[in-house]
Coordinates of C-alpha atoms (C1' of nucleotides) in Angstrom, one line a residue:
Chain A
M1339 CA 15.2 -37.8 -13.3
D1340 CA 18.1 -36.6 -11.5
E1341 CA 19.4 -33.6 -12.8
P1342 CA 22.0 -31.7 -10.8
A1343 CA 20.7 -28.0 -12.2
S1344 CA 17.0 -28.8 -13.5
L1345 CA 15.0 -26.2 -14.3
A1346 CA 12.2 -28.1 -12.0
H1347 CA 11.9 -27.2 -8.6
L1348 CA 9.6 -29.2 -6.3
S1349 CA 8.4 -26.2 -3.8
A1350 CA 7.0 -22.9 -5.2
P1351 CA 8.0 -19.4 -3.7
R1352 CA 6.2 -18.6 -0.6
S1353 CA 6.3 -14.6 -1.2
I1354 CA 7.2 -12.2 -3.4
V1355 CA 11.3 -12.1 -2.2
E1356 CA 11.2 -15.6 -2.6
F1357 CA 9.5 -15.5 -6.2
R1358 CA 12.2 -12.8 -7.5
E1359 CA 14.8 -15.1 -6.2
R1360 CA 13.6 -17.9 -8.0
L1361 CA 13.0 -15.8 -10.9
A1362 CA 16.9 -14.8 -10.8
E1363 CA 18.3 -18.5 -10.0
L1364 CA 16.5 -19.5 -13.3
N1365 CA 16.9 -16.9 -15.7
D1366 CA 20.1 -18.5 -17.0
M1367 CA 19.0 -21.9 -17.9
M1368 CA 15.6 -21.2 -19.4
P1369 CA 15.0 -21.4 -23.3
K1370 CA 14.1 -18.6 -25.2
R1371 CA 10.6 -18.2 -24.7
L1372 CA 10.6 -18.8 -21.2
R1373 CA 12.9 -16.0 -20.6
Q1374 CA 10.5 -13.6 -22.7
C1375 CA 8.1 -14.8 -19.9
A1376 CA 10.7 -14.2 -17.2
E1377 CA 11.3 -10.8 -18.4
Y1378 CA 8.1 -9.6 -18.8
V1379 CA 6.8 -10.9 -15.8
G1380 CA 9.7 -9.3 -13.6
A1381 CA 8.9 -6.2 -15.0
N1382 CA 5.4 -6.6 -14.2
L1383 CA 4.8 -8.1 -10.9
E1384 CA 2.4 -6.0 -10.1
R1385 CA -0.1 -7.0 -13.0
I1386 CA -0.1 -10.6 -12.4
A1387 CA -2.7 -10.2 -9.8
V1388 CA -5.3 -9.3 -12.0
S1389 CA -4.4 -10.8 -15.2
T1390 CA -5.7 -13.7 -17.2
V1391 CA -2.9 -16.4 -18.6
S1392 CA -3.4 -14.7 -22.2
E1393 CA -3.4 -11.3 -21.1
L1394 CA 0.1 -11.9 -19.8
A1395 CA 1.1 -14.2 -22.7
S1396 CA 0.3 -11.4 -25.1
G1397 CA 2.2 -9.1 -23.0
A1398 CA 5.4 -11.3 -23.1
D1399 CA 4.6 -11.9 -26.7
V1400 CA 4.7 -16.0 -26.5
P1401 CA 1.7 -18.7 -27.0
P1402 CA -0.3 -18.7 -23.4
S1403 CA 1.1 -22.5 -23.2
A1404 CA 5.0 -21.1 -22.6
V1405 CA 3.4 -19.1 -19.7
M1406 CA 1.7 -22.4 -18.3
R1407 CA 5.2 -24.1 -18.5
F1408 CA 6.6 -21.2 -16.8
C1409 CA 4.6 -21.2 -14.0
Q1410 CA 5.0 -24.5 -13.7
I1411 CA 8.8 -24.0 -13.6
L1412 CA 8.8 -21.9 -11.1
G1413 CA 7.5 -24.5 -9.1
F1414 CA 3.8 -23.5 -8.8
S1415 CA 1.0 -26.3 -10.1
G1416 CA -0.1 -23.7 -12.3
F1417 CA -1.0 -20.3 -13.0
T1418 CA -3.7 -20.2 -10.5
E1419 CA -1.6 -20.8 -7.8
M1420 CA 1.2 -18.2 -8.8
Q1421 CA -1.5 -15.4 -8.9
K1422 CA -2.6 -16.9 -5.4
L1423 CA 0.9 -15.6 -4.1
F1424 CA 0.2 -12.0 -5.7
R1425 CA -3.3 -11.6 -5.0
E1426 CA -2.7 -12.3 -1.3
S1427 CA 0.5 -10.4 -1.0
Y1428 CA -1.4 -7.6 -2.1
F1429 CA -3.5 -7.3 1.1
S1430 CA -1.0 -7.7 3.7
G1431 CA -1.1 -4.4 5.6
W1432 CA -4.4 -3.5 4.1
P1433 CA -6.9 -4.2 6.8
D1434 CA -9.6 -1.4 7.7
Y1435 CA -6.8 1.0 7.3
S1436 CA -8.7 2.7 4.2
V1437 CA -11.8 2.6 5.5
R1438 CA -10.8 4.3 9.1
L1439 CA -9.2 6.8 6.8
Q1440 CA -12.3 7.7 4.7
N1441 CA -14.1 7.6 8.1
L1442 CA -11.8 10.2 9.8
K1443 CA -11.3 12.6 6.7
A1444 CA -14.9 12.5 6.4
S1445 CA -15.9 13.7 9.7
G1446 CA -16.0 17.5 9.3
A1447 CA -14.3 20.1 7.0
G1448 CA -11.4 21.3 9.2
S1449 CA -11.9 19.2 12.2
P1450 CA -9.2 18.1 14.0
S1451 CA -9.8 14.7 12.9
A1452 CA -10.5 14.9 9.6
L1453 CA -7.3 17.0 9.8
L1454 CA -4.9 14.0 11.1
G1455 CA -6.8 11.9 7.8
E1456 CA -5.1 14.6 6.1
F1457 CA -1.8 14.6 7.2
I1458 CA -1.7 10.5 7.8
E1459 CA -2.7 10.7 4.1
A1460 CA 0.2 12.9 3.0
G1461 CA 2.8 11.0 5.1
R1462 CA 1.8 7.7 3.6
L1463 CA 2.0 9.5 0.1
S1464 CA 5.5 10.8 1.1
L1465 CA 6.6 7.3 2.0
E1466 CA 5.4 5.5 -1.0
S1467 CA 7.1 8.3 -3.3
L1468 CA 10.6 7.7 -1.3
A1469 CA 10.4 4.0 -1.8
A1470 CA 9.7 4.8 -5.7
S1471 CA 12.2 7.5 -6.1
V1472 CA 15.1 6.6 -4.2
D1473 CA 18.5 7.1 -5.8
E1474 CA 20.0 4.1 -4.2
V1475 CA 24.3 5.0 -5.8
A1476 CA 23.9 8.2 -3.7
L1477 CA 22.7 6.4 -0.5
N1478 CA 25.7 3.9 -0.8
S1479 CA 27.7 7.0 -1.3
A1480 CA 26.6 9.0 1.6
V1481 CA 26.9 6.2 3.4
G1482 CA 30.6 5.8 2.6
L1483 CA 31.2 9.1 3.0
L1484 CA 29.8 9.3 6.6
V1485 CA 31.4 5.8 7.6
R1486 CA 34.7 7.1 7.5
A1487 CA 34.1 10.7 9.4
E1488 CA 35.9 11.3 12.9
T1489 CA 32.8 13.2 13.7
I1490 CA 29.7 14.3 12.1
H1491 CA 28.5 17.7 11.8
I1492 CA 24.8 18.0 11.4
V1493 CA 23.2 21.4 10.0
G1494 CA 19.9 22.2 9.4
F1495 CA 17.7 24.9 10.7
R1496 CA 13.8 25.9 11.0
R1497 CA 12.0 23.1 9.1
A1498 CA 15.0 21.1 8.8
F1499 CA 15.8 21.1 12.2
P1500 CA 13.7 18.5 14.1
V1501 CA 15.6 15.8 11.7
S1502 CA 18.7 17.7 12.7
T1503 CA 17.4 16.4 16.3
Y1504 CA 16.2 13.1 15.1
L1505 CA 19.6 12.2 13.7
A1506 CA 21.8 13.5 16.6
Y1507 CA 20.0 11.7 19.2
V1508 CA 20.1 8.5 16.8
F1509 CA 23.9 8.7 16.5
E1510 CA 24.4 9.5 19.8
K1511 CA 22.5 5.9 20.7
M1512 CA 24.8 4.4 18.7
S1513 CA 27.7 5.8 20.1
I1514 CA 28.6 7.6 16.6
P1515 CA 30.6 11.4 17.7
T1516 CA 28.6 13.7 16.0
M1517 CA 28.4 17.4 16.8
L1518 CA 24.7 19.4 16.4
H1519 CA 25.0 22.5 15.3
D1520 CA 21.9 24.4 16.7
G1521 CA 23.0 28.0 16.6
V1522 CA 23.1 28.3 20.2
G1523 CA 24.7 31.6 21.6
K1524 CA 25.4 32.4 17.9
L1525 CA 28.8 31.1 18.3
D1526 CA 30.8 30.4 14.8
P1527 CA 30.8 27.2 14.4
R1528 CA 33.0 27.0 11.5
F1529 CA 36.3 26.6 13.7
A1530 CA 34.8 23.0 15.2
M1531 CA 35.3 21.4 12.0
R1532 CA 38.1 19.7 11.7
R1533 CA 40.3 17.7 8.8
G1534 CA 38.5 14.0 8.9
D1535 CA 35.5 14.9 9.8
A1536 CA 32.1 14.8 7.3
M1537 CA 28.8 17.0 7.4
L1538 CA 25.4 16.0 6.9
A1539 CA 23.6 19.4 6.1
I1540 CA 19.7 19.4 5.7
T1541 CA 17.4 22.1 3.9
F1542 CA 14.4 22.7 2.0
A1543 CA 13.1 25.2 0.1
P1544 CA 13.2 28.4 1.0
Y1545 CA 16.8 27.0 1.8
S1546 CA 18.3 28.6 4.8
E1547 CA 21.0 30.9 4.4
E1548 CA 23.3 29.7 7.2
T1549 CA 23.1 26.4 6.5
V1550 CA 24.3 26.9 2.5
A1551 CA 27.3 28.9 4.0
L1552 CA 28.2 26.0 6.4
A1553 CA 28.3 23.7 3.7
Q1554 CA 30.1 25.6 1.4
D1555 CA 32.8 26.2 4.5
A1556 CA 32.8 22.9 5.0
R1557 CA 33.8 21.9 1.5
A1558 CA 36.4 24.5 1.2
R1559 CA 38.0 22.6 4.2
G1560 CA 38.0 19.9 2.4
L1561 CA 34.9 18.3 4.7
P1562 CA 33.1 15.6 2.5
V1563 CA 29.3 16.8 2.6
V1564 CA 26.4 15.0 1.9
A1565 CA 23.2 17.0 1.6
L1566 CA 19.7 16.0 2.4
T1567 CA 17.3 18.2 0.6
D1568 CA 14.1 18.5 -1.7
F1569 CA 15.6 19.1 -5.2
A1570 CA 18.7 18.2 -6.6
T1571 CA 18.5 21.8 -8.1
S1572 CA 18.8 23.3 -4.5
P1573 CA 21.8 25.1 -3.7
L1574 CA 23.3 22.6 -1.9
G1575 CA 23.4 20.4 -5.4
R1576 CA 26.4 22.1 -6.1
I1577 CA 28.3 22.1 -3.0
S1578 CA 27.8 18.8 -1.7
D1579 CA 29.7 15.6 -2.7
T1580 CA 26.3 13.3 -2.6
V1581 CA 23.0 14.7 -2.6
L1582 CA 19.8 13.1 -1.4
T1583 CA 16.4 14.4 -2.4
V1584 CA 13.5 13.7 -0.4
H1585 CA 10.0 15.0 -1.6
E1586 CA 6.9 15.5 0.7
V1587 CA 3.4 15.4 -0.1
D1588 CA 2.1 18.6 1.0
F1589 CA -1.3 19.3 2.7
G1590 CA -2.6 22.6 2.3
A1591 CA 0.4 24.7 3.4
F1592 CA 1.8 22.1 5.6
R1593 CA 4.4 19.6 4.8
S1594 CA 5.0 17.1 7.2
L1595 CA 8.6 15.1 7.2
S1596 CA 7.2 11.5 7.6
A1597 CA 9.9 10.5 4.3
T1598 CA 12.9 12.6 5.3
I1599 CA 12.9 10.8 8.8
A1600 CA 12.9 7.5 6.8
L1601 CA 15.2 8.5 4.6
A1602 CA 17.9 10.1 7.8
I1603 CA 17.1 7.1 10.0
S1604 CA 17.8 4.4 7.1
L1605 CA 21.2 6.4 6.4
A1606 CA 22.1 7.0 10.3
V1607 CA 22.0 2.8 10.6
A1608 CA 23.4 2.0 7.8
V1609 CA 26.4 4.3 8.5
A1610 CA 26.5 2.7 12.4
S1611 CA 26.3 -1.0 11.0
A1612 CA 28.9 -0.4 8.2
R1613 CA 31.4 1.3 11.1
D1614 CA 30.7 -1.8 13.2
T1615 CA 31.8 -3.9 10.5
L1616 CA 34.8 -1.4 9.9
N1617 CA 36.3 -2.3 13.7
E1618 CA 35.5 -5.6 13.9
Chain B
M712 CA -40.1 3.0 -18.1
D713 CA -40.0 6.5 -16.7
E714 CA -39.4 6.1 -13.4
P715 CA -38.5 9.5 -11.7
A716 CA -36.0 7.7 -8.9
S717 CA -35.6 4.4 -10.2
L718 CA -32.8 2.1 -9.3
A719 CA -31.8 1.3 -12.9
H720 CA -29.2 4.1 -14.1
L721 CA -28.3 3.9 -17.9
S722 CA -24.7 4.7 -17.7
A723 CA -22.3 2.9 -15.8
P724 CA -19.4 5.0 -13.4
R725 CA -16.3 5.6 -15.0
S726 CA -13.9 6.1 -11.9
I727 CA -14.2 5.0 -8.1
V728 CA -15.0 8.4 -7.0
E729 CA -18.3 8.0 -9.2
F730 CA -18.5 4.9 -8.3
R731 CA -18.8 6.1 -4.5
E732 CA -21.4 8.7 -5.5
R733 CA -23.2 6.2 -7.0
L734 CA -23.3 3.8 -3.9
A735 CA -23.9 6.5 -1.9
E736 CA -27.0 7.8 -4.1
L737 CA -28.6 4.4 -4.8
N738 CA -28.1 3.4 -1.1
D739 CA -31.4 4.8 0.3
M740 CA -33.5 2.7 -2.1
M741 CA -32.0 -0.3 -2.0
P742 CA -33.7 -3.8 -0.8
K743 CA -32.0 -5.6 2.1
R744 CA -29.9 -7.9 0.1
L745 CA -28.3 -5.2 -2.2
R746 CA -27.7 -2.9 0.7
Q747 CA -25.6 -5.9 2.0
C748 CA -23.5 -6.1 -0.7
A749 CA -23.4 -2.1 -1.0
E750 CA -22.4 -2.3 2.6
Y751 CA -19.8 -5.0 2.5
V752 CA -18.4 -3.7 -1.4
G753 CA -18.1 -0.3 0.3
A754 CA -16.1 -1.2 3.0
N755 CA -13.6 -3.6 0.9
L756 CA -13.4 -1.9 -2.5
E757 CA -10.0 -2.5 -3.0
R758 CA -10.8 -6.0 -3.2
I759 CA -13.0 -6.1 -6.2
A760 CA -10.2 -5.9 -8.8
V761 CA -9.1 -9.4 -7.2
S762 CA -12.5 -11.2 -6.1
T763 CA -14.6 -13.5 -7.8
V764 CA -18.6 -13.1 -7.8
S765 CA -18.8 -16.0 -5.4
E766 CA -16.1 -14.5 -3.1
L767 CA -17.7 -11.5 -2.7
A768 CA -21.2 -13.4 -2.8
S769 CA -20.3 -14.6 0.5
G770 CA -18.0 -12.1 2.0
A771 CA -21.7 -9.5 1.7
D772 CA -23.4 -12.8 2.8
V773 CA -25.7 -12.6 0.2
P774 CA -25.9 -15.7 -2.6
P775 CA -24.0 -14.9 -6.2
S776 CA -26.6 -14.0 -8.0
A777 CA -27.8 -10.5 -5.4
V778 CA -24.1 -9.4 -6.4
M779 CA -25.1 -9.9 -10.2
R780 CA -28.1 -7.9 -9.5
F781 CA -26.1 -5.4 -7.7
C782 CA -23.8 -4.9 -10.4
Q783 CA -26.4 -4.3 -12.9
I784 CA -28.1 -1.6 -10.3
L785 CA -25.5 0.4 -10.5
G786 CA -25.4 0.2 -14.2
F787 CA -22.8 -1.6 -15.6
S788 CA -23.7 -4.6 -17.7
G789 CA -22.5 -7.1 -15.3
F790 CA -19.7 -7.9 -12.5
T791 CA -17.4 -8.4 -15.4
E792 CA -17.5 -4.8 -16.8
M793 CA -17.7 -3.4 -12.9
Q794 CA -14.6 -5.5 -12.3
K795 CA -12.9 -3.7 -15.4
L796 CA -13.2 -0.4 -13.8
F797 CA -10.8 -1.2 -10.8
R798 CA -8.4 -3.6 -12.5
E799 CA -7.8 -0.7 -14.3
S800 CA -7.7 2.1 -11.8
Y801 CA -5.7 -0.4 -9.8
F802 CA -2.4 1.0 -11.3
S803 CA -3.0 4.2 -12.4
G804 CA -3.9 5.1 -7.9
W805 CA -1.2 3.1 -6.6
P806 CA 1.5 3.2 -9.0
D807 CA 4.2 0.0 -8.4
Y808 CA 4.8 1.2 -4.7
S809 CA 4.5 -2.2 -3.2
V810 CA 6.3 -3.6 -5.9
R811 CA 9.4 -0.8 -5.6
L812 CA 9.4 -1.6 -1.7
Q813 CA 9.8 -5.3 -2.3
N814 CA 12.8 -4.0 -4.6
L815 CA 14.6 -2.0 -2.2
K816 CA 13.9 -4.7 0.8
A817 CA 15.2 -7.2 -1.2
S818 CA 18.3 -5.5 -1.9
G819 CA 20.7 -7.3 0.3
A820 CA 20.4 -7.5 3.7
G821 CA 21.7 -4.8 6.0
S822 CA 22.3 -2.7 2.6
P823 CA 21.3 0.8 2.8
S824 CA 18.4 0.2 0.5
A825 CA 17.1 -2.4 2.0
L826 CA 17.1 -0.6 5.9
L827 CA 15.2 2.1 3.8
G828 CA 12.8 -0.3 2.8
E829 CA 12.1 -1.5 6.5
F830 CA 11.9 1.5 8.0
I831 CA 8.9 3.2 4.9
E832 CA 7.4 -0.5 5.8
A833 CA 7.4 0.6 9.4
G834 CA 6.2 4.3 8.6
R835 CA 3.4 3.2 6.9
L836 CA 2.7 0.6 9.5
S837 CA 2.8 3.2 12.1
L838 CA 0.3 5.6 10.2
E839 CA -1.9 2.8 9.3
S840 CA -2.4 2.3 13.2
L841 CA -2.9 5.5 13.6
A842 CA -5.8 6.0 11.4
A843 CA -7.0 2.9 12.7
S844 CA -7.0 4.1 16.5
V845 CA -7.2 7.7 17.1
D846 CA -9.5 8.5 20.2
E847 CA -11.1 11.6 18.9
V848 CA -12.7 12.9 21.9
A849 CA -9.1 13.4 23.1
L850 CA -7.9 14.9 20.2
N851 CA -10.8 17.6 20.3
S852 CA -10.3 17.7 23.7
A853 CA -7.0 18.5 23.3
V854 CA -7.4 21.5 20.9
G855 CA -9.8 23.1 22.9
L856 CA -7.4 23.1 26.0
L857 CA -4.5 24.6 23.7
V858 CA -7.0 26.9 21.9
R859 CA -7.5 28.8 25.1
A860 CA -3.6 28.8 26.1
E861 CA -1.9 32.4 26.3
T862 CA 1.5 30.5 25.8
I863 CA 1.6 27.1 24.8
H864 CA 4.7 25.6 26.7
I865 CA 6.3 22.5 24.5
V866 CA 8.5 20.0 26.2
G867 CA 10.0 16.9 25.2
F868 CA 13.6 15.3 25.1
R869 CA 15.6 12.9 23.6
R870 CA 13.2 11.0 20.9
A871 CA 10.6 13.3 21.6
F872 CA 12.9 16.4 21.2
P873 CA 12.2 16.1 17.3
V874 CA 8.8 16.5 17.6
S875 CA 9.1 19.2 20.0
T876 CA 11.2 21.6 17.8
Y877 CA 8.9 20.3 15.1
L878 CA 5.7 21.9 16.8
A879 CA 7.6 24.8 17.7
Y880 CA 8.2 25.3 14.3
V881 CA 4.8 25.1 13.1
F882 CA 3.5 26.9 15.7
E883 CA 5.5 29.9 15.2
K884 CA 5.0 29.8 11.3
M885 CA 1.3 30.6 12.2
S886 CA 2.2 33.3 15.1
I887 CA 0.9 31.3 18.0
P888 CA 3.0 31.8 21.3
T889 CA 5.0 29.1 22.0
M890 CA 7.8 28.8 24.5
L891 CA 9.7 25.2 23.8
H892 CA 11.6 23.8 26.9
D893 CA 14.8 23.2 25.2
G894 CA 17.0 22.7 28.4
V895 CA 19.8 25.0 27.0
G896 CA 21.9 26.5 30.2
K897 CA 20.2 23.7 32.2
L898 CA 18.0 27.0 33.4
D899 CA 15.1 26.2 35.7
P900 CA 11.9 26.6 33.6
R901 CA 9.1 26.6 35.9
F902 CA 9.2 30.0 36.4
A903 CA 8.3 30.6 32.6
M904 CA 5.2 29.2 33.3
R905 CA 1.9 31.7 34.0
R906 CA -1.5 31.4 35.0
G907 CA -3.5 31.2 31.3
D908 CA -0.8 28.8 29.7
A909 CA -0.9 25.8 28.8
M910 CA 1.6 22.5 28.6
L911 CA 2.1 20.2 25.9
A912 CA 4.2 17.6 27.2
I913 CA 5.6 14.2 24.9
T914 CA 7.6 11.8 26.2
F915 CA 7.7 7.7 25.7
A916 CA 9.1 5.0 27.2
P917 CA 11.6 5.1 28.7
Y918 CA 9.8 8.5 29.9
S919 CA 12.2 11.2 30.7
E920 CA 12.2 12.3 34.2
E921 CA 12.4 16.1 33.6
T922 CA 9.3 16.2 31.3
V923 CA 7.3 14.3 33.8
A924 CA 8.7 16.5 36.6
L925 CA 8.0 19.7 34.3
A926 CA 4.5 18.4 33.7
Q927 CA 3.9 17.8 37.0
D928 CA 4.5 21.1 38.3
A929 CA 2.4 22.6 35.4
R930 CA -0.2 20.7 36.8
A931 CA 0.5 21.9 40.5
R932 CA 0.2 25.8 38.9
G933 CA -3.0 25.1 37.5
L934 CA -2.1 25.3 33.9
P935 CA -3.9 22.4 31.6
V936 CA -1.7 19.6 30.0
V937 CA -2.0 17.9 27.2
A938 CA 0.2 14.7 26.8
L939 CA 1.4 13.1 24.1
T940 CA 2.8 9.8 24.7
D941 CA 3.0 6.1 24.0
F942 CA 1.1 4.6 26.2
A943 CA -2.0 5.4 28.4
T944 CA -0.1 3.9 31.3
S945 CA 2.6 6.0 31.1
P946 CA 3.3 8.9 34.3
L947 CA 1.8 11.4 32.3
G948 CA -1.0 9.5 32.2
R949 CA -2.2 10.2 35.9
I950 CA -0.9 14.1 35.5
S951 CA -2.3 15.0 32.3
D952 CA -6.0 16.4 31.6
T953 CA -5.5 14.7 27.8
V954 CA -3.7 12.2 26.9
L955 CA -2.8 11.4 23.1
T956 CA -1.6 8.0 22.5
V957 CA 0.2 7.0 19.4
H958 CA 1.9 3.7 18.7
E959 CA 5.1 3.9 16.3
V960 CA 5.7 0.3 14.8
D961 CA 9.4 -0.2 15.0
F962 CA 12.2 -1.8 13.2
G963 CA 14.7 -3.6 15.1
A964 CA 15.9 -1.6 18.0
F965 CA 14.5 1.6 16.3
R966 CA 11.7 3.7 16.3
S967 CA 10.9 6.5 13.7
L968 CA 8.6 9.3 14.1
S969 CA 6.0 9.3 11.3
A970 CA 3.0 8.8 13.5
T971 CA 3.7 11.1 16.0
I972 CA 4.6 13.9 13.7
A973 CA 1.4 13.3 12.0
L974 CA -0.5 13.5 15.0
A975 CA 1.6 16.6 16.4
I976 CA 1.1 18.6 13.1
S977 CA -2.5 17.9 12.6
L978 CA -2.9 19.2 16.5
A979 CA -1.0 22.5 15.6
V980 CA -3.0 23.1 12.8
A981 CA -6.1 22.0 14.4
V982 CA -5.8 24.5 17.5
A983 CA -4.2 27.5 15.0
S984 CA -7.3 27.2 12.9
A985 CA -9.9 27.1 16.0
R986 CA -8.2 30.4 17.3
D987 CA -8.6 32.1 14.1
T988 CA -12.1 31.3 14.3
L989 CA -12.2 32.5 18.0
N990 CA -10.7 35.8 17.1
E991 CA -13.1 36.5 14.2
Chain C
dG577 C1' 23.1 -35.4 -43.0
dT578 C1' 20.9 -38.1 -39.6
dT579 C1' 19.5 -39.1 -35.0
dG580 C1' 18.1 -38.0 -30.8
dT581 C1' 16.5 -34.3 -27.9
dT582 C1' 14.4 -30.2 -26.3
dT583 C1' 11.2 -26.5 -27.3
dT584 C1' 6.9 -24.8 -29.2
dG585 C1' 2.6 -23.6 -31.0
dG586 C1' -2.4 -24.5 -30.7
dA587 C1' -6.5 -27.1 -30.7
dA588 C1' -8.6 -30.3 -27.3
dT589 C1' -10.0 -30.6 -22.4
dT590 C1' -11.5 -29.7 -18.0
dT591 C1' -12.3 -26.8 -14.5
dT592 C1' -13.9 -22.4 -12.9
dT593 C1' -16.6 -18.2 -13.3
dA594 C1' -20.2 -15.1 -15.1
dT595 C1' -24.8 -15.0 -15.9
dT596 C1' -29.5 -16.0 -17.0
dC597 C1' -34.3 -17.7 -15.7
dC598 C1' -37.8 -18.9 -13.0
dA599 C1' -40.2 -20.7 -8.7
dT600 C1' -41.1 -19.7 -4.5
dT601 C1' -41.1 -15.8 -0.8
dT602 C1' -41.5 -11.5 1.3
dT603 C1' -43.0 -6.8 1.3
dT604 C1' -46.1 -3.6 0.1
dA605 C1' -50.7 -1.0 -1.2
dA606 C1' -56.0 -1.5 -1.1
Chain D
dT312 C1' -56.9 -10.2 4.1
dT313 C1' -55.9 -10.3 -0.1
dA314 C1' -53.8 -9.3 -4.6
dA315 C1' -50.3 -7.3 -6.9
dA316 C1' -45.3 -6.3 -7.1
dA317 C1' -41.0 -6.9 -5.9
dA318 C1' -37.1 -9.7 -3.9
dT319 C1' -34.6 -13.5 -3.3
dG320 C1' -32.3 -18.0 -3.8
dG321 C1' -30.4 -21.4 -6.6
dA322 C1' -30.7 -24.5 -10.4
dA323 C1' -29.4 -24.2 -15.1
dT324 C1' -26.7 -22.5 -19.0
dA325 C1' -23.1 -19.8 -21.4
dA326 C1' -18.6 -17.8 -21.2
dA327 C1' -14.2 -17.3 -20.5
dA328 C1' -10.5 -19.6 -18.4
dA329 C1' -7.0 -22.1 -16.9
dT330 C1' -4.7 -26.5 -18.1
dT331 C1' -3.0 -30.6 -21.0
dC332 C1' -1.0 -32.7 -24.9
dC333 C1' 0.7 -33.7 -28.9
dA334 C1' 2.4 -33.2 -33.8
dA335 C1' 6.0 -30.1 -35.5
dA336 C1' 9.7 -27.3 -36.0
dA337 C1' 13.9 -26.2 -33.8
dC338 C1' 18.4 -27.6 -31.7
dA339 C1' 22.2 -29.8 -30.7
dA340 C1' 25.6 -34.1 -31.3
dC341 C1' 27.5 -36.8 -33.6

DNA sequence: GTTGTTTTGGAATTTTTATTCCATTTTTAA
DNA sequence: TTAAAAATGGAATAAAAATTCCAAAACAAC
């Protein structure tokens, strides 16, 4: 009754995150069938809310009773309790939003409210697709490059310019030396780039020549270049050490910046916190 | 057996869109209880996949048998068949976003990916809350003021500056005369404002004095002022003809711009299309 | 190999959920 | 006002789940 590393747990996970932790923690000490359950469930978390025991069982290729044992080992009283967790967490953050959005969009084609509904939807889709497509390796490596930079040079014009100015603002707030290349006075910005600096270049199709040229120049001077762009095939792709891609869902001819800005601020904050720990 | 506008339908809806259509089509000829069902179900479509008959029934405040009749009137053999439609379309339209997000957030506190997960979530919440809180009247009146402007003056510094530059970019793309007040050279921008122009001022707490001062000045010269700000109590509130408020959900000390930019682009596109119809 | 332990599969049971049916009430039209 | 039709609510039933239990199989230690 007092097994040190027992499978049995007294408390059920209270959130999806806890659920995943429990899954990882127990995975090693589970017998074959239960591990099959764990594997299938872990890879199909979103199904749990709408599946039955036997559907899950046949998905994992085990008998239903194995699924029951699996639920209990995780700390739930049974399948019903486990499913409850997933059903509830589905609605968090989903109050009357979808209804309001429908209302907005329905308020007359071309009306400002209808437009707003569409852009909100596009923004949301962009964020969701970003969540599903981040390249974590690239992101980590981008942080790594920028952490070591003396000064970060930010380049991006036209549609990318708001992202540049936002990054410059955020970096400044966190006391990180940056230089925003804004093209004022058409001065030649190349001489500001010094050994030990890094460049963060931002451009989207149709790619701005100035941005690409500056990135190229930085590269030639031996500065590491991080690219924030829309496709891996972008001209920045060949030039840069690390490429972060982000795809914005457009509405009509217009493309917003929700996902791009989310990625940009994450990058900035990650760099800042990594610097802090570096200096401690 | 040959009723012309009967409630009974032979074929069940094959998709959510068809489902909505059927709902709208039948709504007029339904009796009281069934209409209650229709209303509740229509407003809580996403619940169907994970609800039981009696949960739905108590949500709509009708007995379970009414829900059964409702399903059958829509063309389904029963509740189970109707639920099947929603469970299946659960995965297609809304892939594994929430799971991916959980994955991101779980990837180690402080890691870049985890940060990104948080900012994506914050952005999404901001957009959703914008959908739920737009003041359609104010939005329409803002469009009305800006449509009639000869030149639109855009003012906004620090965190609002990316929004300003974005608006300037979008207006420019649509050939609308704008002047972005960027503070370069600290020139006095007041003399650029001419009768017939309008100002679009953007600021968030802590409110930038320059922005407020410029808006005040525009007002004094008789230009209409549209404010884009975070609270109705903002200093711009007293000065402006129309106030658009947008509340960004923050993560830690950081606030992104998803909702603000969605509102900004909607405003810009609405102004542009209203101008086009004006000139036809 | 034998013995004790853990794991497994599926049949039996219990609980929950969906569905039907019909007596009662409400509405509609004459 | 009354008769016919439609709608309603709830009790009864059927179906489908979840859950338990135990005999058989697999495994481990000796």
